[in-house]
Short mmCIF file of C-alpha atoms in Angstrom, two decimals:
data_model
loop_
_atom_site.label_atom_id
_atom_site.label_comp_id
_atom_site.label_asym_id
_atom_site.label_seq_id
_atom_site.Cartn_x
_atom_site.Cartn_y
_atom_site.Cartn_z
CA MET A 1 164.39 86.66 -57.96
CA SER A 2 166.16 86.79 -61.33
CA GLY A 3 169.33 84.70 -61.37
CA GLU A 4 168.27 82.25 -58.65
CA ASN A 5 169.50 78.66 -58.92
CA GLN A 6 172.29 79.52 -61.37
CA GLN A 7 175.48 77.60 -60.65
CA TYR A 8 179.12 78.46 -61.25
CA ASP A 9 182.48 76.92 -60.59
CA VAL A 10 183.77 80.04 -58.86
CA ALA A 11 182.12 83.15 -57.39
CA ILE A 12 184.41 86.12 -56.78
CA VAL A 13 183.14 88.78 -54.39
CA GLY A 14 184.91 92.08 -54.95
CA VAL A 15 186.49 93.20 -58.20
CA GLY A 16 189.43 95.29 -57.08
CA PRO A 17 193.02 94.24 -57.90
CA ALA A 18 192.79 90.92 -56.00
CA GLY A 19 189.47 89.87 -57.53
CA LEU A 20 190.53 90.86 -61.05
CA ALA A 21 193.84 88.98 -60.81
CA ALA A 22 192.03 85.90 -59.49
CA ALA A 23 189.38 86.00 -62.22
CA GLN A 24 192.03 86.14 -64.93
CA ILE A 25 193.73 82.95 -63.76
CA VAL A 26 190.48 81.06 -63.15
CA ARG A 27 189.20 81.87 -66.65
CA GLU A 28 192.52 80.87 -68.22
CA HIS A 29 191.82 77.35 -66.89
CA GLY A 30 188.30 77.16 -68.26
CA LEU A 31 186.20 77.41 -65.07
CA SER A 32 182.95 79.38 -65.08
CA VAL A 33 183.15 82.62 -63.08
CA VAL A 34 180.64 85.07 -61.65
CA ILE A 35 181.88 88.35 -60.20
CA ILE A 36 179.78 90.33 -57.70
CA ASP A 37 180.61 93.90 -56.69
CA GLU A 38 178.69 96.85 -55.26
CA GLN A 39 180.27 99.34 -57.66
CA MET A 40 179.04 99.77 -61.22
CA ARG A 41 182.50 99.30 -62.75
CA ALA A 42 185.50 97.11 -61.96
CA GLY A 43 188.65 98.32 -60.23
CA GLY A 44 187.69 98.68 -56.59
CA GLN A 45 188.39 101.71 -54.44
CA ILE A 46 192.04 101.88 -55.50
CA LEU A 47 191.16 102.53 -59.16
CA ARG A 48 187.64 104.01 -59.03
CA GLN A 49 186.89 103.97 -62.74
CA PRO A 50 184.93 106.93 -64.08
CA PRO A 51 181.27 106.23 -64.96
CA ARG A 52 180.65 104.88 -68.46
CA GLY A 53 180.63 107.70 -70.98
CA PHE A 54 182.65 109.96 -68.67
CA ARG A 55 186.19 110.59 -69.88
CA VAL A 56 188.93 111.60 -67.45
CA GLU A 57 192.19 112.79 -68.97
CA LYS A 58 195.39 111.41 -67.42
CA TRP A 59 193.32 109.05 -65.27
CA LEU A 60 195.52 107.70 -62.45
CA ASN A 61 198.84 108.35 -64.14
CA GLY A 62 201.99 107.33 -62.31
CA ARG A 63 203.87 104.34 -61.00
CA LEU A 64 201.63 103.87 -57.94
CA TYR A 65 198.76 102.57 -60.07
CA ALA A 66 200.66 100.74 -62.82
CA ARG A 67 200.22 97.14 -61.66
CA PRO A 68 196.50 97.24 -60.71
CA LYS A 69 195.72 99.16 -63.91
CA SER A 70 197.42 96.49 -66.03
CA VAL A 71 195.25 93.80 -64.43
CA LEU A 72 192.14 95.90 -64.99
CA GLU A 73 192.98 96.42 -68.66
CA THR A 74 193.30 92.66 -69.12
CA MET A 75 190.01 91.73 -67.46
CA ASP A 76 187.62 94.67 -67.63
CA GLU A 77 184.20 93.72 -69.04
CA ARG A 78 185.39 90.46 -70.62
CA ASP A 79 182.40 88.65 -72.06
CA ASP A 80 183.51 85.23 -70.77
CA VAL A 81 182.76 86.34 -67.19
CA ASP A 82 179.31 86.88 -65.66
CA TRP A 83 179.51 90.41 -64.21
CA ARG A 84 177.01 91.18 -61.43
CA MET A 85 177.85 94.83 -60.78
CA GLY A 86 175.84 97.06 -58.49
CA ALA A 87 175.02 94.01 -56.36
CA THR A 88 175.68 93.18 -52.70
CA VAL A 89 176.34 89.75 -51.21
CA LEU A 90 174.26 89.63 -48.03
CA GLY A 91 175.30 86.19 -46.87
CA ILE A 92 177.09 82.94 -47.74
CA MET A 93 175.70 79.55 -46.74
CA ARG A 94 176.84 76.01 -47.31
CA ARG A 95 175.15 74.47 -50.33
CA SER A 96 171.73 73.00 -49.58
CA GLY A 97 170.25 72.27 -52.95
CA PHE A 98 170.54 71.37 -56.63
CA ARG A 99 173.64 69.11 -56.65
CA PRO A 100 174.59 68.27 -53.07
CA GLN A 101 177.41 66.00 -54.17
CA ALA A 102 179.19 68.98 -55.71
CA GLY A 103 179.56 70.76 -52.39
CA GLY A 104 180.21 74.50 -52.39
CA HIS A 105 178.24 77.53 -51.28
CA ASP A 106 175.02 79.46 -51.81
CA LEU A 107 175.40 83.23 -52.11
CA TRP A 108 172.47 85.40 -51.07
CA ILE A 109 172.64 88.51 -53.29
CA ARG A 110 170.74 91.74 -53.57
CA GLY A 111 170.81 93.31 -57.03
CA ALA A 112 168.78 95.90 -58.90
CA SER A 113 165.82 93.52 -59.27
CA GLY A 114 165.76 92.29 -55.69
CA CYS A 115 167.29 89.37 -53.80
CA TYR A 116 168.30 86.05 -55.31
CA VAL A 117 170.63 83.10 -54.70
CA LEU A 118 173.59 81.88 -56.74
CA ALA A 119 175.47 78.64 -56.18
CA ALA A 120 179.22 78.18 -56.58
CA ARG A 121 181.58 75.26 -56.02
CA ALA A 122 184.12 77.68 -54.54
CA VAL A 123 183.96 81.28 -53.37
CA LEU A 124 186.81 83.78 -53.35
CA LEU A 125 186.30 86.84 -51.15
CA ALA A 126 188.19 90.03 -52.00
CA PRO A 127 186.07 92.82 -50.46
CA GLY A 128 188.96 95.13 -49.58
CA CYS A 129 189.06 97.42 -46.55
CA TYR A 130 187.78 100.72 -45.20
CA GLU A 131 189.37 103.61 -43.35
CA ARG A 132 189.99 103.32 -39.64
CA PRO A 133 187.90 105.96 -37.86
CA LEU A 134 189.20 108.39 -35.26
CA ALA A 135 186.48 109.81 -32.98
CA PHE A 136 187.29 113.33 -31.79
CA PRO A 137 185.04 116.29 -30.89
CA GLY A 138 183.40 117.47 -34.11
CA TRP A 139 184.21 114.42 -36.25
CA THR A 140 180.55 114.10 -37.24
CA LEU A 141 180.42 117.61 -38.79
CA PRO A 142 179.69 117.72 -42.54
CA GLY A 143 183.05 118.29 -44.19
CA VAL A 144 184.99 115.81 -42.03
CA MET A 145 185.75 112.85 -44.28
CA GLY A 146 188.11 109.97 -44.77
CA ALA A 147 191.09 110.89 -46.93
CA GLY A 148 190.13 108.00 -49.21
CA ALA A 149 186.63 109.43 -49.63
CA ILE A 150 188.08 112.71 -50.84
CA GLN A 151 190.35 110.77 -53.17
CA GLY A 152 187.38 108.85 -54.58
CA PHE A 153 185.90 112.08 -55.97
CA LEU A 154 189.22 113.00 -57.55
CA LYS A 155 189.86 109.60 -59.11
CA SER A 156 186.53 108.86 -60.71
CA GLN A 157 185.39 112.30 -61.87
CA GLN A 158 188.16 114.78 -61.03
CA PHE A 159 185.68 116.58 -58.81
CA VAL A 160 187.19 118.63 -55.97
CA PRO A 161 184.75 118.25 -53.04
CA GLY A 162 185.62 121.46 -51.19
CA GLU A 163 187.62 124.70 -51.19
CA ARG A 164 190.32 124.52 -48.50
CA PHE A 165 191.58 121.14 -47.29
CA VAL A 166 193.47 119.81 -44.29
CA LEU A 167 194.71 116.22 -44.33
CA ALA A 168 195.61 114.63 -41.00
CA GLY A 169 196.61 111.20 -39.79
CA SER A 170 199.46 108.74 -39.80
CA HIS A 171 199.23 107.04 -43.20
CA PRO A 172 201.25 108.07 -46.30
CA LEU A 173 198.03 107.99 -48.36
CA GLN A 174 197.42 111.56 -47.25
CA LEU A 175 200.52 112.69 -49.14
CA VAL A 176 199.13 111.12 -52.30
CA VAL A 177 195.71 112.73 -51.77
CA ALA A 178 197.27 116.13 -51.06
CA ASP A 179 199.30 115.87 -54.27
CA GLN A 180 196.18 114.95 -56.27
CA LEU A 181 194.24 117.85 -54.72
CA VAL A 182 196.96 120.35 -55.61
CA SER A 183 197.14 118.93 -59.15
CA ALA A 184 193.36 119.43 -59.45
CA GLY A 185 193.68 123.07 -58.40
CA ALA A 186 192.54 122.78 -54.79
CA GLU A 187 194.05 124.64 -51.84
CA VAL A 188 195.66 122.38 -49.24
CA ALA A 189 196.15 124.29 -46.00
CA ALA A 190 198.23 121.60 -44.29
CA VAL A 191 199.18 117.93 -44.17
CA ILE A 192 199.51 116.82 -40.55
CA PHE A 193 201.26 113.64 -39.43
CA THR A 194 201.06 112.20 -35.93
CA GLN A 195 204.57 110.77 -36.29
CA ARG A 196 207.66 112.85 -35.75
CA LEU A 197 209.82 113.32 -38.84
CA GLY A 198 212.66 111.34 -37.26
CA ARG A 199 210.52 108.20 -37.46
CA VAL A 200 211.49 107.93 -41.13
CA ALA A 201 214.89 106.70 -39.94
CA LEU A 202 213.20 103.43 -38.95
CA ALA A 203 213.10 102.58 -42.67
CA TRP A 204 216.73 101.49 -42.44
CA ARG A 205 215.64 98.55 -40.28
CA HIS A 206 214.17 97.31 -43.57
CA ALA A 207 217.20 97.88 -45.79
CA LEU A 208 216.30 95.10 -48.24
CA ALA A 209 212.79 96.50 -48.75
CA VAL A 210 214.25 99.98 -49.30
CA LEU A 211 216.63 98.65 -51.95
CA GLN A 212 213.96 96.57 -53.69
CA HIS A 213 211.40 99.38 -53.76
CA GLY A 214 213.52 102.38 -54.56
CA PRO A 215 211.19 103.58 -57.38
CA GLN A 216 208.18 103.76 -55.01
CA LEU A 217 210.20 105.67 -52.43
CA PHE A 218 211.50 107.98 -55.14
CA GLU A 219 207.92 108.65 -56.23
CA THR A 220 207.02 109.55 -52.63
CA ALA A 221 209.98 111.94 -52.51
CA ARG A 222 208.76 113.57 -55.73
CA ILE A 223 205.30 114.02 -54.19
CA VAL A 224 206.81 115.71 -51.12
CA ALA A 225 208.87 117.99 -53.38
CA ARG A 226 205.78 118.98 -55.38
CA LEU A 227 203.87 119.78 -52.18
CA ARG A 228 206.78 121.89 -50.92
CA ARG A 229 206.89 123.82 -54.21
CA ALA A 230 203.15 124.42 -53.94
CA GLY A 231 203.65 125.89 -50.47
CA VAL A 232 201.77 123.14 -48.63
CA PRO A 233 202.88 123.00 -44.97
CA LEU A 234 203.87 119.53 -43.73
CA CYS A 235 203.48 119.23 -39.97
CA PHE A 236 204.85 116.29 -37.96
CA GLY A 237 204.20 115.11 -34.42
CA SER A 238 200.72 116.61 -34.22
CA THR A 239 197.11 115.38 -34.27
CA ILE A 240 193.65 116.78 -34.87
CA VAL A 241 191.92 117.28 -31.51
CA GLU A 242 188.76 119.20 -32.48
CA ALA A 243 186.69 120.24 -35.49
CA HIS A 244 184.39 123.27 -35.32
CA GLY A 245 181.62 124.90 -37.33
CA GLU A 246 178.03 126.09 -37.02
CA ARG A 247 176.45 123.63 -39.45
CA VAL A 248 179.45 122.51 -41.49
CA LEU A 249 183.18 122.35 -40.91
CA GLU A 250 184.84 125.78 -40.63
CA ARG A 251 188.10 125.13 -38.77
CA VAL A 252 190.15 122.41 -37.10
CA VAL A 253 192.42 122.42 -34.07
CA HIS A 254 195.60 120.36 -33.91
CA ALA A 255 198.10 119.91 -31.11
CA PRO A 256 201.46 118.17 -30.51
CA VAL A 257 201.20 114.49 -29.59
CA SER A 258 203.78 112.19 -28.00
CA ALA A 259 204.64 108.65 -29.07
CA SER A 260 202.42 107.35 -26.26
CA GLY A 261 199.45 109.44 -27.41
CA GLU A 262 199.63 112.22 -24.81
CA ILE A 263 198.38 115.52 -26.26
CA ASP A 264 199.83 118.93 -25.42
CA ARG A 265 196.63 120.96 -25.72
CA ALA A 266 198.34 124.10 -24.40
CA ARG A 267 200.20 124.34 -27.74
CA ALA A 268 197.15 123.80 -29.93
CA ARG A 269 196.81 125.68 -33.22
CA THR A 270 193.76 126.44 -35.38
CA ILE A 271 193.49 126.14 -39.17
CA GLU A 272 190.58 127.50 -41.20
CA CYS A 273 189.24 124.95 -43.67
CA ASP A 274 186.01 123.48 -45.03
CA ARG A 275 187.24 119.91 -45.56
CA LEU A 276 189.24 117.62 -43.30
CA GLY A 277 190.51 114.28 -44.61
CA VAL A 278 191.52 111.83 -41.87
CA CYS A 279 193.61 108.71 -42.45
CA HIS A 280 194.95 106.48 -39.67
CA GLY A 281 195.17 103.24 -41.61
CA PHE A 282 192.59 100.68 -42.67
CA LEU A 283 190.38 97.91 -41.33
CA ALA A 284 189.73 94.73 -43.31
CA SER A 285 186.17 94.17 -44.55
CA SER A 286 186.00 90.74 -42.96
CA GLU A 287 182.28 90.79 -42.05
CA LEU A 288 181.16 88.51 -44.89
CA ALA A 289 183.93 85.98 -44.23
CA ARG A 290 183.06 85.94 -40.51
CA GLN A 291 179.37 85.49 -41.33
CA ALA A 292 180.30 82.47 -43.45
CA GLY A 293 182.09 80.96 -40.44
CA ALA A 294 185.72 81.76 -41.27
CA SER A 295 188.01 82.21 -38.27
CA VAL A 296 189.90 85.48 -37.85
CA HIS A 297 192.78 86.84 -35.80
CA TRP A 298 193.72 90.33 -34.60
CA ARG A 299 196.49 92.29 -36.33
CA GLU A 300 196.46 95.82 -34.93
CA HIS A 301 198.30 97.60 -37.74
CA GLU A 302 197.50 95.30 -40.67
CA GLY A 303 193.72 95.46 -40.88
CA GLY A 304 192.33 94.60 -37.46
CA TRP A 305 190.34 91.37 -37.71
CA VAL A 306 191.87 89.60 -40.72
CA VAL A 307 190.90 86.16 -41.97
CA ASP A 308 192.93 83.05 -41.13
CA HIS A 309 194.11 81.18 -44.21
CA ASP A 310 196.57 78.52 -45.36
CA ARG A 311 199.32 78.96 -47.93
CA TRP A 312 196.71 78.75 -50.71
CA PHE A 313 194.58 81.46 -49.05
CA GLU A 314 191.84 78.98 -48.20
CA SER A 315 190.04 79.98 -45.01
CA SER A 316 188.96 77.69 -42.18
CA VAL A 317 185.77 77.07 -44.22
CA ALA A 318 186.35 74.56 -47.02
CA LYS A 319 186.40 76.06 -50.52
CA LEU A 320 186.05 79.61 -49.14
CA PHE A 321 189.14 81.54 -50.21
CA VAL A 322 190.28 85.06 -49.36
CA ALA A 323 192.54 87.54 -51.14
CA GLY A 324 193.61 91.12 -50.85
CA GLU A 325 193.24 93.20 -47.72
CA ILE A 326 191.08 90.79 -45.68
CA ALA A 327 194.15 88.54 -45.59
CA GLY A 328 196.19 91.45 -44.18
CA VAL A 329 196.25 95.05 -45.40
CA ALA A 330 199.33 95.46 -47.59
CA GLY A 331 198.30 97.56 -50.60
CA ALA A 332 197.18 97.01 -54.18
CA ASP A 333 200.36 95.38 -55.51
CA ALA A 334 200.25 92.74 -52.77
CA ALA A 335 196.53 92.24 -53.40
CA VAL A 336 197.24 91.33 -57.03
CA GLU A 337 199.66 88.57 -56.02
CA LYS A 338 197.38 87.31 -53.24
CA GLY A 339 194.58 87.10 -55.79
CA ARG A 340 196.76 85.03 -58.11
CA VAL A 341 197.86 82.58 -55.41
CA ALA A 342 194.28 82.26 -54.12
CA ALA A 343 193.01 81.57 -57.65
CA ILE A 344 195.59 78.82 -58.07
CA GLY A 345 194.42 77.47 -54.72
CA VAL A 346 190.86 77.40 -56.08
CA LEU A 347 192.02 75.51 -59.19
CA ARG A 348 193.81 73.01 -56.95
CA ALA A 349 190.81 72.56 -54.65
CA LEU A 350 188.43 71.99 -57.58
CA GLY A 351 190.75 69.52 -59.29
CA ALA A 352 191.42 71.77 -62.29
CA VAL A 353 195.20 71.46 -61.77
CA SER A 354 197.38 68.92 -60.01
CA GLU A 355 199.31 69.60 -56.80
CA GLY A 356 202.57 69.84 -58.71
CA ALA A 357 201.12 72.16 -61.36
CA ALA A 358 199.68 74.40 -58.65
CA GLU A 359 203.07 74.69 -56.96
CA ARG A 360 204.72 75.63 -60.26
CA LEU A 361 202.05 78.22 -61.09
CA ALA A 362 202.27 79.79 -57.63
CA ARG A 363 206.04 80.05 -57.51
CA ILE A 364 206.39 83.47 -59.20
CA PRO A 365 203.42 85.24 -57.51
CA ARG A 366 204.59 83.92 -54.13
CA ARG A 367 208.06 85.28 -54.75
CA ARG A 368 206.63 88.68 -55.74
CA LEU A 369 204.32 88.67 -52.74
CA ALA A 370 207.20 88.02 -50.35
CA ARG A 371 209.11 90.99 -51.78
CA ILE A 372 206.08 93.31 -51.67
CA SER A 373 205.19 92.16 -48.15
CA ARG A 374 208.59 93.27 -46.88
CA PHE A 375 207.89 96.76 -48.18
CA ALA A 376 204.34 96.71 -46.74
CA ALA A 377 205.76 95.74 -43.33
CA MET A 378 208.09 98.73 -43.48
CA LEU A 379 205.22 101.11 -44.34
CA SER A 380 203.13 99.61 -41.56
CA GLU A 381 205.84 100.33 -39.01
CA LEU A 382 206.39 103.87 -40.27
CA SER A 383 202.69 104.74 -40.41
CA ARG A 384 201.59 103.53 -36.99
CA PRO A 385 199.78 106.22 -35.00
CA PRO A 386 200.85 106.90 -31.40
CA GLU A 387 199.72 104.34 -28.86
CA ARG A 388 196.34 105.10 -27.28
CA LEU A 389 195.79 108.06 -29.65
CA ALA A 390 192.13 107.13 -30.19
CA GLN A 391 191.49 107.02 -26.44
CA THR A 392 193.27 110.31 -25.63
CA VAL A 393 191.75 112.37 -28.45
CA MET A 394 188.20 111.12 -27.79
CA THR A 395 186.65 113.22 -25.01
CA GLU A 396 183.84 112.04 -22.74
CA ASP A 397 181.18 113.80 -24.83
CA SER A 398 182.63 112.76 -28.22
CA ILE A 399 180.26 110.69 -30.34
CA LEU A 400 181.46 107.08 -30.29
CA CYS A 401 178.60 105.48 -32.27
CA ARG A 402 177.31 107.84 -34.96
CA CYS A 403 174.31 105.73 -35.96
CA GLU A 404 172.91 105.53 -32.40
CA SER A 405 174.33 108.89 -31.19
CA ILE A 406 176.13 107.29 -28.23
CA GLN A 407 178.89 109.25 -26.54
CA ARG A 408 182.08 107.80 -25.15
CA GLY A 409 181.09 108.73 -21.60
CA THR A 410 177.72 107.00 -21.96
CA PHE A 411 179.38 103.84 -23.24
CA GLU A 412 181.90 103.79 -20.40
CA ARG A 413 179.12 104.27 -17.82
CA PHE A 414 177.40 101.19 -19.29
CA LEU A 415 180.64 99.27 -18.77
CA GLN A 416 180.89 100.48 -15.16
CA GLU A 417 177.29 99.50 -14.45
CA HIS A 418 177.73 96.06 -16.00
CA PRO A 419 181.12 94.72 -14.85
CA HIS A 420 180.32 91.27 -16.30
CA ILE A 421 180.62 92.60 -19.87
CA ARG A 422 183.84 91.31 -21.40
CA SER A 423 183.02 91.03 -25.12
CA LEU A 424 181.99 93.49 -27.81
CA ASP A 425 178.80 91.53 -28.48
CA ALA A 426 177.77 91.81 -24.81
CA ALA A 427 178.51 95.54 -24.85
CA LYS A 428 176.36 95.89 -27.97
CA LEU A 429 173.35 94.27 -26.32
CA VAL A 430 173.50 96.62 -23.33
CA SER A 431 174.53 99.90 -24.99
CA ARG A 432 173.24 99.60 -28.62
CA VAL A 433 176.72 100.48 -29.90
CA GLY A 434 177.04 98.82 -33.32
CA MET A 435 173.30 98.39 -33.92
CA GLY A 436 172.99 101.12 -36.56
CA LEU A 437 173.08 101.15 -40.35
CA CYS A 438 176.89 100.86 -40.53
CA GLN A 439 176.72 97.69 -38.36
CA GLY A 440 179.74 98.74 -36.32
CA ARG A 441 182.06 99.69 -39.14
CA LEU A 442 182.48 103.21 -37.69
CA CYS A 443 182.41 102.38 -33.97
CA ALA A 444 183.54 98.79 -33.40
CA ASP A 445 187.28 99.50 -33.42
CA ASN A 446 187.10 102.37 -30.94
CA ALA A 447 184.53 100.59 -28.74
CA ALA A 448 186.65 97.42 -28.66
CA HIS A 449 189.76 99.33 -27.60
CA LEU A 450 187.83 101.14 -24.87
CA LEU A 451 186.45 97.82 -23.59
CA ALA A 452 189.88 96.19 -23.70
CA ALA A 453 191.46 99.10 -21.81
CA THR A 454 188.67 99.22 -19.19
CA ARG A 455 188.77 95.48 -18.49
CA LYS A 456 192.51 95.06 -19.15
CA LEU A 457 191.73 92.46 -21.81
CA ASP A 458 193.51 91.34 -24.94
CA MET A 459 191.67 92.15 -28.19
CA LYS A 460 191.31 88.40 -28.77
CA GLU A 461 189.15 88.22 -25.66
CA VAL A 462 187.04 91.22 -26.69
CA ALA A 463 186.42 89.67 -30.15
CA PRO A 464 184.60 91.38 -33.05
CA PHE A 465 180.85 91.79 -33.36
CA ARG A 466 179.25 88.55 -34.52
CA ALA A 467 178.50 88.90 -38.22
CA GLN A 468 175.15 87.56 -39.40
CA ALA A 469 173.23 87.59 -42.66
CA PRO A 470 172.29 90.04 -44.00
CA VAL A 471 175.70 91.59 -43.40
CA LYS A 472 174.39 94.93 -44.69
CA PRO A 473 170.98 96.53 -44.10
CA VAL A 474 168.29 95.57 -46.58
CA PRO A 475 164.54 96.36 -46.67
CA LEU A 476 162.39 93.43 -45.55
CA GLU A 477 160.32 93.73 -48.73
CA ALA A 478 163.43 92.91 -50.79
CA LEU A 479 164.12 89.62 -49.04
CA PRO A 480 163.28 86.23 -50.54
CA PRO A 481 160.30 84.69 -48.69
CA GLU A 482 162.40 81.78 -47.41
CA ARG A 483 164.77 84.24 -45.69
CA CYS A 484 161.93 85.99 -43.86
CA GLY A 485 160.74 82.89 -42.04
#
């Protein structure tokens, strides 16, 4: 129970670009800060620092990482911040002890020595996001990964986790990963996009964003040119429909797909490979915020269930702030500016700055955020997968819930047998979908869309799984006695 009863002005959960930017501003104004993150080093998934003592030459060179790296260099391992790395926040509760008049929150944390509680006057959540899953026949084979998971090996240790790669999806991240794989000496057999190449023309609907972000677009063009020179095939208007192998991935099948998600299986083609990286966008890690009572709303192509917030990024729960991707997935540069505005909101809420001073401090990051958000909106439109793709590629015997080994057909039969089910929580109780170790992170999105389509419901009516503490699995023996009843 080491660390219990310690109190801070601000607790920051997540130390990617948003959390780092927020911590910098909060410390500049003299407030005490504790940072909690599951990784052993700061930077989040976007930066993935190498382990201590492990040197990586030319680590994350290039314009794409410039802004988050500059924030990391300013804040990394500063001794005026209490770093709680390798720790998980299992729950957030309204303050119940010590100094009730101060208000704030209790954070239930699991670290290396067990579970303990920290108290903070304000909490800023910046937990990031995770890749949106696509369930197709064979997606559970070893060797089928998220494109970001493959990239994680390359970033932190320059380890190439395979021999022959295929990258498939709708998000431009797969171009970046393919480029990094080629640079590391790997063979990339193909990069497959669900969108048709002509979709790029939609960028001109966002002419201002194109003009303001020319360098980023030029960098993307350079990546495409490098892939072409390396002989990497770029395929458009196609989707992965199957993955095959005896015990591990050996080959994938892709087929043309229409804008509505209809698949032309008669024109399917096979590619031999031992690694498949899939990327169809990202879902916000909003579980902890929802557990704390924050309201959320559905944004299909900007993170799924993202947290409601005001102009200071304060959620519907007093003194619980959000920043980064759980306020809408928009990339690392936007996360930095969201973190800065949210930190200024914290200062304002705790009385560390006046209303007028807060407005002055927030003026520049808000202006930057507005500019970056225009570019993020353009990328979101360009990288949307075909409508109903997840439903058309997932066959009746495809695994929907990996943890509980539940197939799509089984789940849909449960829905037919129980016509009263109209929410994801109700479906969970009947089918066990979402009850496994991942707590729905790999099945909730697909299950919710199936339920919505079957009942002809809006996603708001389906609602996410109810998040409860502990938000991640933890052994009972590690829990504080008061949490075990």
